[in-house]
């Protein structure tokens, strides 16, 4: 009898746990796993958005065609180009800003607020405003460049540099958020370590590379992984600012998926593109998680 | 976002499947009595009450006009209630497509001309021929408009109105440079060369003035761009598709199309008379000397730029031509969905709004270019300058965009083609080859 009691207790405990988990799990199944499974299912079919009666099983055809699809490959390239620039540049700027506003001086709150402000602005509004700023003939940016005697920059109409215009907008928008994350990370580093280093004669640069950076590894991991995901799934600024143009130069994968599903109404093909991209992002995330495994504890 | 979209879609699919099941069981009991007696329902005694839903994109003045007509309609047919739902413009197509996929679309949907064949081909909307022949006064609708609403020999929608584009020019700038003004006669359109010649003289880069803006919204990401760009190809004598609609090869890449695109390319890159980025209100602000716009521009300019007056500051001439005079057409229409439980009642309302009397009311409220000949005759102002230019153009020179379920691919290919050539200064042959490939893939994808 003495043995069964804890068993019953365990069982009750497990049952309670399961009961508590059930609602969240059911919601996940209903709104995440089931739709994902359906999307996977649809990706193996010819499936018209507005007429699911015409759906037809075509196996791997969608995937095979995608690999040869010039516009899909171009959109993949655009997404990765965007991410490759945004991840290092935005992280460096956010860290730099965090270091600047980390100290306690008069007016620091003001600067922290100002740098954070773009995060609060809606993406649609920011994109619309940047459209005006970027205008080649009348935009503020070019008025300033002209003042310095520089040639005008046509971010919105030159296919060669349009993506850079989107990149600047996105970094401006997101840097404040990651600044705050870095700020939290910086405040977690014990002050004694810096004091000890100073006693040992370490300069500012030395302290940054030997103490700050290694101890920020966890924060850094969080920032880089989140930035990667955000960057790869970029959609709204493209949709509002350039609609994928000029001449398709800013069409990212998510934008491509949206266009294919809702404009071309080819839901099967769009689902296949989404899944292919999902797999790529999954692999990248796994690699990143492994790379950032921290061996420094404090 | 990707995941979110799919989620959203599937969530919608799920929830709507449930809803559809409920509603169908409810309304099927009403069906028998109402639909059989509906065509002659005007007396309104004894019929079971029916509610029909109507979805359309949100545009204030047009919604007001429809609300007026709903009020009179409900007075005439007391047993029918019309529920109009307005959806923000940029979400309209997505919302209606998701609803069709989910199985709970409205009875009547607003339908943009070029999307007609896609919806018709997928069986989402029903043919209206029977209704049209009975009491729709089909012969009163302008031929090119009717053609744009006909797919596989059947009419799938009833038009609110038509649309067209004409050449708007800054009269004071013309006079300052001593350029003779173009004729106001719809049959005496300027040629491309004549317009370019004037544009060269009017171009003033130092003051930010462009001579000629050849597409109304600039390089926009929406249908407005291909709507006007296609006419450039047709004016040069090119075609987009083969007559049977099966391929673009040999048509879109013809020497005529190449000539049109070389000309287009030169406007932006060598002549530099056309703005690559069109700022808001460039024409009334004097930043563009020759512009292209539709009849909707008059009320807009009158309200927002009261000091920029027709006849004093600007005037209108027929749209330019090359070897052919061709103008665009097509606008928004009303269609009845295949899933509607009350198509007969729905038609009563569609015909109330788009029929002879409704069309007159619509013109009075919205000043849109009429699709019905009777409307054009009923208002003297439509036979006078400047509206006569649009009316006569649509009767004589209008050419509808290709009516094919592959149209979304065509629209996209044409838009990118003109962007690549105009903005990207890409080789015309290369860009054309890509466009032809894209369209032919789009056609192959239609099943």
XYZ file of C-alpha atoms in Angstrom:
745
model
C 0.000 0.000 0.000
C 2.855 2.310 0.873
C 4.104 2.056 -2.706
C 0.828 2.696 -4.473
C 0.126 5.988 -2.785
C 2.907 7.963 -4.426
C 1.951 6.291 -7.700
C -1.598 7.547 -7.456
C -0.216 10.898 -6.496
C 2.109 10.858 -9.508
C -0.686 9.848 -11.759
C -2.920 12.594 -10.431
C -0.065 15.037 -10.825
C 0.486 13.970 -14.447
C -3.193 14.143 -15.176
C -3.409 17.651 -13.788
C -0.399 18.672 -15.839
C -1.932 17.245 -18.988
C -5.212 18.961 -18.270
C -3.439 22.273 -17.879
C -1.497 21.714 -21.074
C -4.473 20.554 -23.081
C -6.077 23.916 -23.940
C -2.834 25.436 -25.191
C -1.956 22.242 -27.015
C -5.354 22.025 -28.657
C -5.095 25.620 -29.803
C -1.638 24.924 -31.203
C -2.909 21.885 -33.047
C -5.888 23.767 -34.403
C -4.148 26.966 -35.414
C -0.556 25.935 -36.094
C -0.029 22.252 -36.763
C -3.203 21.540 -38.664
C -2.839 24.545 -41.006
C 0.818 23.709 -41.548
C -0.037 20.146 -42.367
C -2.735 21.300 -44.752
C -0.368 23.711 -46.422
C 2.124 20.882 -46.874
C -0.658 18.741 -48.328
C -1.708 21.533 -50.694
C 1.881 22.036 -51.809
C 1.740 18.651 -53.546
C -1.337 19.641 -55.538
C -2.355 21.898 -58.321
C -4.646 24.032 -56.192
C -6.490 27.135 -57.312
C -7.236 29.569 -54.505
C -10.895 30.124 -55.336
C -11.797 26.711 -56.692
C -10.638 23.857 -54.507
C -12.789 21.441 -56.459
C -10.235 21.564 -59.258
C -7.409 20.450 -56.949
C -5.309 17.727 -58.457
C -2.476 15.676 -56.952
C 0.732 16.376 -58.830
C 3.364 15.047 -56.441
C 6.620 16.940 -56.477
C 5.875 18.945 -59.634
C 5.450 22.230 -57.754
C 8.812 21.768 -56.060
C 10.510 20.720 -59.273
C 9.162 23.761 -61.130
C 10.148 26.060 -58.287
C 13.775 25.060 -58.502
C 13.778 26.164 -62.135
C 11.683 29.247 -61.592
C 13.729 32.346 -62.302
C 11.542 34.706 -60.292
C 11.537 32.394 -57.274
C 15.309 32.113 -57.391
C 15.589 35.876 -57.746
C 13.326 36.367 -54.725
C 15.467 33.926 -52.722
C 18.527 35.924 -53.681
C 16.842 39.191 -52.666
C 15.825 37.793 -49.284
C 19.311 36.506 -48.526
C 20.992 39.639 -49.784
C 18.716 41.625 -47.495
C 19.508 39.368 -44.532
C 23.250 39.313 -45.238
C 23.405 43.086 -45.023
C 20.869 43.670 -42.277
C 22.125 41.094 -39.742
C 25.693 42.427 -39.251
C 24.970 46.104 -39.856
C 21.859 46.326 -37.721
C 23.423 44.310 -34.887
C 26.527 46.508 -34.895
C 24.473 49.698 -34.872
C 22.177 48.435 -32.111
C 25.166 47.416 -29.978
C 26.874 50.741 -30.658
C 23.769 52.654 -29.617
C 23.414 50.517 -26.492
C 27.002 51.313 -25.505
C 26.360 55.017 -26.111
C 23.246 55.249 -23.969
C 24.459 52.788 -21.357
C 26.209 55.399 -19.213
C 24.406 57.628 -16.747
C 24.575 61.197 -17.931
C 22.117 64.010 -18.195
C 19.615 63.503 -20.983
C 20.320 59.797 -21.479
C 16.626 59.057 -21.140
C 15.904 61.414 -23.993
C 18.316 59.633 -26.326
C 17.085 56.206 -25.289
C 13.547 57.298 -26.127
C 14.501 58.845 -29.441
C 16.383 55.757 -30.587
C 13.498 53.556 -29.538
C 10.806 55.691 -31.133
C 10.899 54.142 -34.650
C 9.990 50.757 -33.138
C 6.645 52.171 -32.056
C 5.803 53.659 -35.464
C 3.696 51.343 -37.613
C 5.549 49.825 -40.531
C 2.946 51.012 -43.003
C 3.303 54.609 -41.834
C 7.102 54.466 -41.801
C 7.146 52.999 -45.314
C 4.864 55.724 -46.626
C 7.010 58.441 -45.072
C 10.201 56.915 -46.451
C 8.644 56.866 -49.895
C 8.365 60.634 -49.681
C 11.863 61.055 -48.254
C 13.362 58.903 -51.001
C 11.681 60.611 -53.967
C 14.310 61.363 -56.541
C 13.185 64.844 -57.514
C 11.492 66.241 -54.444
C 12.487 64.007 -51.521
C 14.189 65.329 -48.416
C 17.101 62.934 -48.744
C 18.041 64.250 -52.147
C 17.533 67.845 -51.071
C 20.195 67.235 -48.414
C 22.513 65.428 -50.842
C 22.108 68.297 -53.273
C 23.067 70.734 -50.516
C 26.357 68.881 -50.166
C 26.841 68.926 -53.923
C 26.316 65.182 -54.249
C 24.439 63.482 -57.102
C 20.823 62.406 -56.372
C 20.098 58.852 -55.286
C 17.029 57.140 -56.764
C 16.257 54.463 -54.208
C 12.745 53.904 -55.528
C 13.335 53.780 -59.258
C 16.754 52.239 -59.748
C 16.639 48.437 -59.658
C 20.308 48.373 -58.685
C 19.985 50.174 -55.365
C 16.302 49.898 -54.427
C 17.024 47.111 -51.938
C 19.443 49.377 -50.074
C 16.605 51.861 -49.604
C 14.480 49.113 -48.020
C 17.435 48.004 -45.888
C 17.948 51.499 -44.477
C 14.258 51.766 -43.659
C 14.244 48.403 -41.878
C 17.388 49.081 -39.864
C 16.058 52.476 -38.813
C 12.867 50.777 -37.742
C 14.306 47.850 -35.787
C 17.590 49.075 -34.301
C 15.920 50.651 -31.251
C 14.388 47.379 -30.171
C 17.671 45.501 -30.281
C 19.392 48.419 -28.571
C 17.129 47.826 -25.588
C 17.893 44.105 -25.669
C 21.623 44.822 -25.691
C 21.167 47.362 -22.918
C 19.621 44.655 -20.743
C 22.497 42.324 -21.602
C 25.090 44.958 -20.779
C 23.517 45.668 -17.410
C 23.757 41.975 -16.564
C 27.555 42.006 -16.773
C 28.936 42.333 -13.236
C 30.774 45.599 -12.679
C 33.521 43.804 -10.709
C 34.846 42.220 -13.871
C 35.514 45.635 -15.377
C 37.104 46.850 -12.155
C 39.395 43.820 -12.030
C 40.369 44.335 -15.675
C 41.098 47.961 -15.054
C 43.387 47.019 -12.145
C 45.171 44.631 -14.492
C 45.741 47.517 -16.874
C 43.250 46.634 -19.640
C 42.273 49.564 -21.887
C 38.753 50.346 -23.181
C 39.164 48.378 -26.379
C 40.608 45.438 -24.538
C 37.780 45.468 -22.011
C 35.198 45.547 -24.804
C 36.642 42.581 -26.670
C 37.678 40.508 -23.653
C 34.768 41.114 -21.288
C 31.779 42.786 -22.923
C 31.584 40.778 -26.127
C 32.132 37.285 -24.654
C 29.649 37.931 -21.863
C 27.101 39.245 -24.338
C 27.172 35.968 -26.222
C 23.730 34.881 -25.072
C 22.184 38.246 -25.816
C 24.003 38.251 -29.126
C 22.595 34.826 -29.945
C 19.078 36.041 -29.257
C 19.560 39.199 -31.320
C 21.148 37.458 -34.292
C 18.611 34.636 -34.456
C 15.622 36.966 -34.164
C 17.119 39.387 -36.685
C 17.721 36.529 -39.104
C 14.138 35.371 -38.920
C 12.757 38.899 -39.177
C 15.033 39.696 -42.091
C 14.208 36.571 -44.046
C 10.469 37.020 -43.726
C 10.461 40.718 -44.626
C 7.195 41.702 -46.339
C 5.379 44.852 -45.241
C 7.970 47.496 -46.246
C 8.344 45.807 -49.625
C 4.595 45.667 -50.069
C 4.062 49.309 -49.148
C 7.202 51.017 -50.442
C 7.983 49.332 -53.744
C 5.461 46.498 -54.383
C 8.446 44.321 -55.201
C 9.693 46.797 -57.794
C 11.328 48.565 -59.483
C 11.391 45.807 -62.082
C 11.119 43.138 -59.375
C 14.357 44.185 -57.681
C 12.920 44.037 -54.159
C 10.645 41.024 -54.500
C 11.460 38.867 -51.461
C 10.341 35.279 -50.925
C 7.382 36.163 -48.728
C 6.297 38.793 -51.216
C 6.616 36.208 -53.979
C 4.485 33.748 -51.995
C 1.835 36.406 -51.408
C 1.736 37.383 -55.081
C 1.545 33.780 -56.235
C -1.176 32.793 -53.781
C -3.427 35.826 -53.884
C -2.778 37.514 -57.225
C -2.017 34.516 -59.426
C -4.330 32.371 -57.223
C -1.914 29.464 -57.495
C -2.139 28.289 -53.902
C -0.411 24.939 -54.400
C 2.653 26.513 -55.949
C 2.761 29.251 -53.318
C 2.529 26.676 -50.520
C 5.407 24.749 -52.039
C 7.494 27.934 -52.150
C 6.597 28.657 -48.536
C 7.604 25.165 -47.457
C 10.860 25.196 -49.338
C 11.679 28.478 -47.671
C 10.570 27.143 -44.283
C 13.075 24.285 -44.615
C 15.881 26.676 -45.535
C 15.146 28.930 -42.573
C 14.905 25.910 -40.252
C 18.371 24.723 -41.266
C 19.819 28.192 -40.781
C 18.255 28.511 -37.323
C 19.634 25.129 -36.236
C 23.131 26.060 -37.392
C 22.911 29.385 -35.596
C 21.723 27.786 -32.357
C 24.683 25.382 -32.436
C 27.143 28.164 -33.204
C 25.999 30.290 -30.319
C 26.162 27.574 -27.674
C 27.799 29.466 -24.873
C 30.553 28.010 -22.710
C 30.968 31.155 -20.645
C 28.895 31.272 -17.480
C 28.606 34.118 -15.066
C 4.360 36.524 -42.230
C 4.353 33.535 -44.545
C 3.290 31.301 -41.767
C 0.769 33.844 -40.589
C -0.842 34.083 -43.996
C -1.226 30.367 -44.270
C -2.501 30.210 -40.734
C -4.991 32.895 -41.376
C -6.145 31.216 -44.512
C -6.538 27.845 -42.931
C -8.216 29.277 -39.872
C -10.631 30.984 -42.212
C -11.122 27.781 -44.132
C -11.978 25.990 -40.944
C -14.289 28.542 -39.451
C -16.071 29.263 -42.694
C -16.641 25.605 -43.444
C -18.595 25.489 -40.209
C -20.488 28.654 -40.954
C -21.366 27.588 -44.466
C -22.803 24.366 -43.171
C -25.052 26.240 -40.743
C -26.248 28.803 -43.215
C -27.005 26.355 -45.976
C -29.273 24.296 -43.766
C -31.059 27.430 -42.693
C -31.638 28.978 -46.079
C -32.500 25.878 -48.027
C -35.890 25.890 -46.355
C -36.546 29.369 -47.708
C -35.332 28.523 -51.152
C -38.271 26.714 -52.627
C -40.845 29.451 -52.150
C -38.770 32.486 -52.939
C -36.709 31.687 -55.976
C -39.433 30.232 -58.134
C -41.611 33.303 -57.864
C -38.832 35.852 -57.782
C -38.617 37.165 -61.371
C -42.005 38.820 -61.126
C -41.560 39.758 -57.522
C -42.320 43.440 -57.876
C -45.722 43.263 -56.229
C -44.021 42.115 -53.057
C -46.992 40.371 -51.461
C -46.547 37.048 -49.747
C -42.871 36.367 -50.527
C -40.656 35.137 -47.818
C -38.080 37.689 -46.716
C -34.700 37.286 -48.348
C -31.415 38.922 -47.470
C -28.778 39.343 -50.132
C -25.232 40.405 -49.369
C -23.093 42.591 -51.587
C -19.358 43.159 -51.146
C -17.465 45.937 -52.760
C -14.270 47.942 -52.334
C -14.636 51.085 -50.287
C -14.913 54.359 -52.155
C -17.019 57.034 -50.458
C -18.951 58.733 -53.280
C -19.762 55.420 -54.976
C -20.912 53.805 -51.743
C -23.217 56.769 -51.108
C -24.775 56.334 -54.524
C -25.353 52.633 -53.949
C -26.850 53.275 -50.531
C -29.368 55.582 -52.175
C -30.261 52.865 -54.648
C -30.537 50.247 -51.898
C -33.117 52.457 -50.196
C -35.248 52.778 -53.335
C -34.792 49.093 -54.143
C -35.983 47.966 -50.739
C -39.028 50.169 -51.114
C -39.831 48.510 -54.427
C -39.144 44.981 -53.172
C -40.017 45.024 -49.475
C -39.251 41.324 -49.020
C -35.602 41.725 -50.109
C -33.023 43.230 -47.793
C -29.661 44.225 -49.275
C -26.644 44.244 -47.013
C -23.654 46.030 -48.479
C -20.256 45.453 -46.950
C -17.419 47.824 -47.815
C -13.891 46.486 -47.815
C -10.748 48.653 -47.950
C -9.514 48.883 -51.513
C -6.170 47.156 -51.074
C -7.704 44.209 -49.189
C -10.681 43.662 -51.426
C -9.354 41.007 -53.812
C -7.653 39.066 -51.027
C -10.781 39.087 -48.906
C -13.157 38.029 -51.658
C -10.809 35.244 -52.779
C -10.465 33.909 -49.259
C -14.236 33.999 -48.868
C -14.732 32.114 -52.134
C -12.168 29.550 -51.005
C -13.876 29.267 -47.633
C -17.326 28.773 -49.125
C -19.082 31.845 -47.750
C -18.873 34.552 -50.379
C -21.555 37.233 -50.706
C -24.411 36.854 -53.207
C -23.133 39.753 -55.272
C -19.511 40.775 -55.601
C -17.888 43.802 -57.136
C -15.664 42.579 -59.934
C -12.842 44.437 -61.625
C -12.992 43.937 -65.408
C -9.695 42.135 -66.043
C -10.233 39.598 -63.241
C -13.525 38.442 -64.777
C -12.164 35.481 -66.729
C -10.315 34.090 -63.709
C -13.468 34.055 -61.636
C -15.597 32.809 -64.509
C -13.177 30.050 -65.457
C -13.068 28.786 -61.879
C -16.843 28.741 -61.748
C -16.965 31.328 -58.977
C -19.501 33.557 -60.749
C -22.514 32.638 -62.888
C -23.309 33.669 -66.476
C -25.922 36.413 -66.692
C -27.015 35.888 -70.315
C -30.482 34.659 -69.468
C -31.126 37.651 -67.187
C -29.444 40.057 -69.601
C -31.618 38.899 -72.483
C -34.755 39.067 -70.379
C -34.571 42.523 -68.833
C -30.930 43.653 -68.767
C -31.111 45.813 -71.923
C -27.905 44.263 -73.172
C -27.895 46.125 -76.497
C -27.726 49.404 -74.636
C -24.271 48.544 -73.237
C -21.287 49.801 -75.268
C -19.858 47.014 -77.455
C -16.236 47.112 -76.177
C -17.512 46.995 -72.595
C -19.696 44.012 -73.321
C -16.759 42.324 -75.020
C -14.639 42.832 -71.914
C -17.309 41.086 -69.845
C -17.707 38.112 -72.148
C -15.769 34.914 -71.525
C -16.266 31.805 -73.667
C -19.276 33.454 -75.287
C -21.090 34.215 -72.033
C -21.575 37.452 -70.109
C -20.486 37.187 -66.492
C -20.994 40.667 -65.060
C -23.018 43.861 -65.365
C -21.064 47.111 -65.659
C -21.354 50.093 -63.320
C -19.487 52.275 -65.771
C -16.661 52.381 -68.272
C -13.288 54.114 -68.125
C -10.897 55.758 -70.528
C -7.772 57.893 -70.611
C -6.975 61.090 -72.453
C -4.102 63.520 -72.827
C -4.124 66.349 -70.274
C -1.812 69.251 -70.961
C -0.718 72.375 -69.158
C -2.028 75.120 -71.414
C 0.055 77.932 -69.923
C 3.279 76.001 -70.395
C 2.355 75.292 -74.015
C 1.648 78.964 -74.633
C 4.861 80.066 -72.905
C 6.894 77.897 -75.280
C 4.827 78.856 -78.299
C 3.715 75.294 -78.994
C 0.477 74.961 -81.005
C -2.282 73.411 -78.898
C -3.534 69.923 -79.808
C -7.016 69.513 -81.271
C -9.989 68.745 -79.052
C -11.589 66.628 -81.742
C -11.599 62.980 -80.613
C -10.665 61.904 -84.140
C -7.605 64.122 -84.396
C -5.279 62.647 -81.824
C -1.628 63.664 -81.747
C 0.919 61.040 -82.743
C 3.675 59.871 -80.395
C 6.166 61.934 -82.406
C 4.089 65.084 -82.062
C 3.779 64.603 -78.305
C 7.486 63.844 -77.936
C 8.362 66.907 -79.965
C 6.306 69.119 -77.631
C 7.642 67.281 -74.578
C 11.245 68.025 -75.573
C 10.460 71.731 -75.648
C 8.527 71.625 -72.379
C 11.113 69.583 -70.495
C 12.918 71.709 -67.919
C 15.110 69.569 -65.642
C 16.568 72.561 -63.794
C 13.133 73.462 -62.475
C 12.068 69.854 -61.982
C 9.568 69.972 -64.854
C 9.070 66.842 -66.935
C 7.677 67.131 -70.433
C 5.556 64.009 -70.601
C 4.205 61.539 -68.082
C 2.820 58.660 -70.177
C 1.149 56.525 -67.465
C -1.370 57.974 -64.978
C -0.017 56.657 -61.670
C 3.620 56.307 -62.690
C 5.234 52.909 -62.209
C 2.583 51.774 -59.753
C 2.410 48.279 -58.329
C -1.251 47.898 -59.246
C -3.426 47.248 -62.287
C -3.361 50.951 -63.187
C 0.062 50.529 -64.752
C -0.657 47.707 -67.235
C -4.085 49.257 -67.911
C -2.409 52.191 -69.629
C 0.782 50.458 -70.788
C -1.039 47.889 -72.904
C -2.477 50.656 -75.057
C 1.083 51.633 -76.006
C 1.608 48.181 -77.480
C -1.720 48.224 -79.312
C -1.142 51.725 -80.663
C 2.050 50.501 -82.304
C 0.065 47.693 -83.931
C 1.295 44.926 -81.640
C -0.825 42.265 -79.962
C -0.329 40.621 -76.591
C -1.811 37.202 -77.310
C -2.546 35.111 -80.359
C -6.192 35.448 -81.484
C -7.065 32.120 -79.848
C -5.408 33.231 -76.629
C -3.040 30.276 -76.371
C 0.346 31.987 -76.582
C 2.165 35.311 -76.488
C 5.012 34.018 -78.619
C 5.107 35.675 -82.021
C 2.708 38.404 -80.822
C 4.149 40.166 -77.796
C 7.661 39.846 -79.246
C 6.721 41.204 -82.669
C 8.687 44.053 -84.322
C 5.741 46.362 -83.532
C 5.977 45.618 -79.806
C 9.743 46.130 -79.934
C 9.245 49.505 -81.523
C 6.742 50.522 -78.819
C 9.111 49.464 -76.057
C 12.157 51.126 -77.627
C 10.124 54.310 -77.736
C 9.051 53.845 -74.125
C 12.643 53.195 -73.102
C 13.865 56.346 -74.825
C 11.300 58.520 -73.018
C 12.829 57.584 -69.663
C 16.463 57.042 -70.505
C 17.705 58.972 -73.519
C 15.142 61.724 -74.044
C 14.617 61.917 -70.273
C 11.255 63.653 -70.720
C 9.350 61.191 -68.481
C 9.621 60.973 -64.673
C 10.817 57.653 -63.272
C 9.204 58.590 -59.970
C 5.929 60.413 -60.288
C 5.273 62.598 -57.259
C 1.753 63.088 -55.920
C -0.246 65.660 -57.938
C 2.631 66.376 -60.312
C 0.339 67.693 -63.035
C -1.622 70.380 -61.121
C 1.620 71.360 -59.360
C 3.209 72.144 -62.710
C 5.850 69.410 -62.480
C 4.511 67.558 -65.509
C 3.487 69.404 -68.676
C 1.719 66.584 -70.564
C -0.146 64.061 -68.469
C -2.523 61.160 -68.983
C -5.645 60.811 -66.869
C -9.272 59.747 -66.801
C -12.616 61.532 -66.347
C -12.320 61.078 -62.575
C -9.562 63.721 -62.628
C -11.977 66.638 -63.160
C -13.747 66.459 -59.817
C -10.476 65.665 -58.063
C -8.740 68.721 -59.515
C -11.769 70.903 -58.860
C -11.864 69.964 -55.169
C -8.159 69.869 -54.428
C -6.760 72.461 -56.815
C -9.493 75.069 -57.278
C -6.977 77.491 -58.788
C -5.958 75.058 -61.511
C -8.791 75.518 -63.980
C -9.948 73.623 -67.027
C -9.787 75.882 -70.073
C -7.409 78.346 -68.424
C -4.583 76.338 -66.912
C -5.110 72.998 -68.530
C -7.042 71.351 -71.329
C -7.803 67.880 -72.563
C -7.048 66.276 -75.923
C -7.720 62.742 -77.197
C -5.201 60.101 -76.162
C -2.121 59.987 -78.420
C -1.808 57.407 -81.177
C 0.826 55.735 -83.318
C -0.112 53.642 -86.344
C -3.431 53.006 -84.621
C -5.634 55.008 -82.317
C -6.393 52.799 -79.320
C -7.719 53.700 -75.886
C -8.114 51.526 -72.776
C -11.440 50.553 -71.245
C -13.047 48.536 -68.485
C -13.931 49.250 -64.918
C -15.808 47.793 -61.962
C -18.845 45.584 -62.400
C -21.282 43.507 -60.404
C -21.335 39.724 -60.595
C -23.417 37.031 -58.908
C -21.480 34.281 -57.174
C -22.126 30.641 -57.971
C -22.614 29.931 -54.271
C -25.442 32.452 -53.955
C -28.671 30.927 -52.689
C -30.734 33.704 -54.225
C -29.450 34.449 -57.704
C -32.833 35.724 -58.915
C -33.160 38.273 -56.137
C -29.505 39.151 -56.576
C -30.121 39.879 -60.263
C -33.046 42.125 -59.372
C -30.658 44.258 -57.368
C -27.818 44.106 -59.906
C -30.223 45.253 -62.599
C -31.620 47.945 -60.312
C -28.148 49.466 -59.953
C -26.687 48.827 -63.419
C -29.851 49.001 -65.531
C -30.940 52.018 -67.569
C -32.310 54.039 -64.641
C -29.638 52.937 -62.170
C -26.865 53.845 -64.587
C -28.241 57.376 -64.878
C -28.356 57.761 -61.119
C -24.831 56.343 -60.933
C -23.534 58.879 -63.436
C -25.194 61.731 -61.612
C -23.612 60.709 -58.317
C -20.169 59.578 -59.441
C -19.533 61.243 -62.825
C -17.944 58.048 -64.055
C -17.773 57.436 -67.784
C -21.059 55.643 -68.598
C -21.125 52.126 -69.979
C -24.645 52.523 -71.349
C -25.481 54.398 -74.523
C -28.756 55.592 -73.006
C -26.857 57.326 -70.210
C -24.538 59.027 -72.671
C -27.614 60.353 -74.502
C -29.476 61.416 -71.380
C -26.883 63.950 -70.230
C -26.017 66.768 -72.654
C -22.702 67.372 -70.838
C -21.536 63.979 -72.053
C -21.741 65.200 -75.644
C -19.764 68.321 -74.848
C -16.103 69.028 -74.228
C -14.347 67.606 -72.239
C -16.486 64.503 -71.566
C -17.278 63.944 -75.260
C -13.630 63.014 -75.818
C -13.891 60.090 -73.408
C -17.355 59.056 -74.595
C -16.405 59.018 -78.271
C -13.062 57.366 -77.628
C -14.739 54.501 -75.784
C -17.262 54.043 -78.560
C -14.757 54.103 -81.433
C -11.261 53.280 -80.246
C -11.523 51.307 -76.998
C -9.856 47.922 -76.790
C -10.486 45.663 -73.802
C -7.666 43.915 -72.016
C -7.410 40.214 -72.919
C -10.282 38.266 -71.392
C -8.518 35.109 -70.217
C -8.120 33.279 -66.924
C -4.370 33.797 -67.374
C -4.866 37.556 -67.050
C -3.183 37.872 -63.614
C 0.022 36.526 -65.182
C -0.345 38.843 -68.184
C -0.929 41.897 -66.020
C 2.148 41.111 -63.957
C 4.316 40.368 -66.994
C 3.343 43.598 -68.771
C 3.880 45.668 -65.629
C 7.357 44.201 -65.105
C 8.177 44.505 -68.810
C 7.551 48.251 -68.855
C 9.367 48.698 -65.531
C 12.412 46.784 -66.708
C 12.627 48.737 -69.922
C 11.707 52.138 -68.487
C 13.363 52.087 -65.078
C 15.989 49.407 -65.554
C 16.990 50.436 -69.096
C 17.178 46.710 -69.883
C 17.606 45.399 -73.428
C 14.158 45.238 -75.063
C 14.653 41.763 -76.578
C 15.717 40.294 -73.256
C 12.827 41.853 -71.344
C 10.337 40.732 -74.006
C 11.632 37.168 -73.928
C 11.081 37.055 -70.172
C 7.577 38.522 -70.484
C 6.580 36.032 -73.202
C 7.877 33.150 -71.097
C 5.996 34.370 -68.042
C 2.719 34.755 -69.925
C 3.016 31.381 -71.643
C 3.703 29.735 -68.290
C 0.659 31.520 -66.903
C -1.472 30.167 -69.752
C -0.110 26.655 -69.240
C -0.964 26.918 -65.545
C -4.664 27.465 -66.178
C -6.516 24.261 -65.592
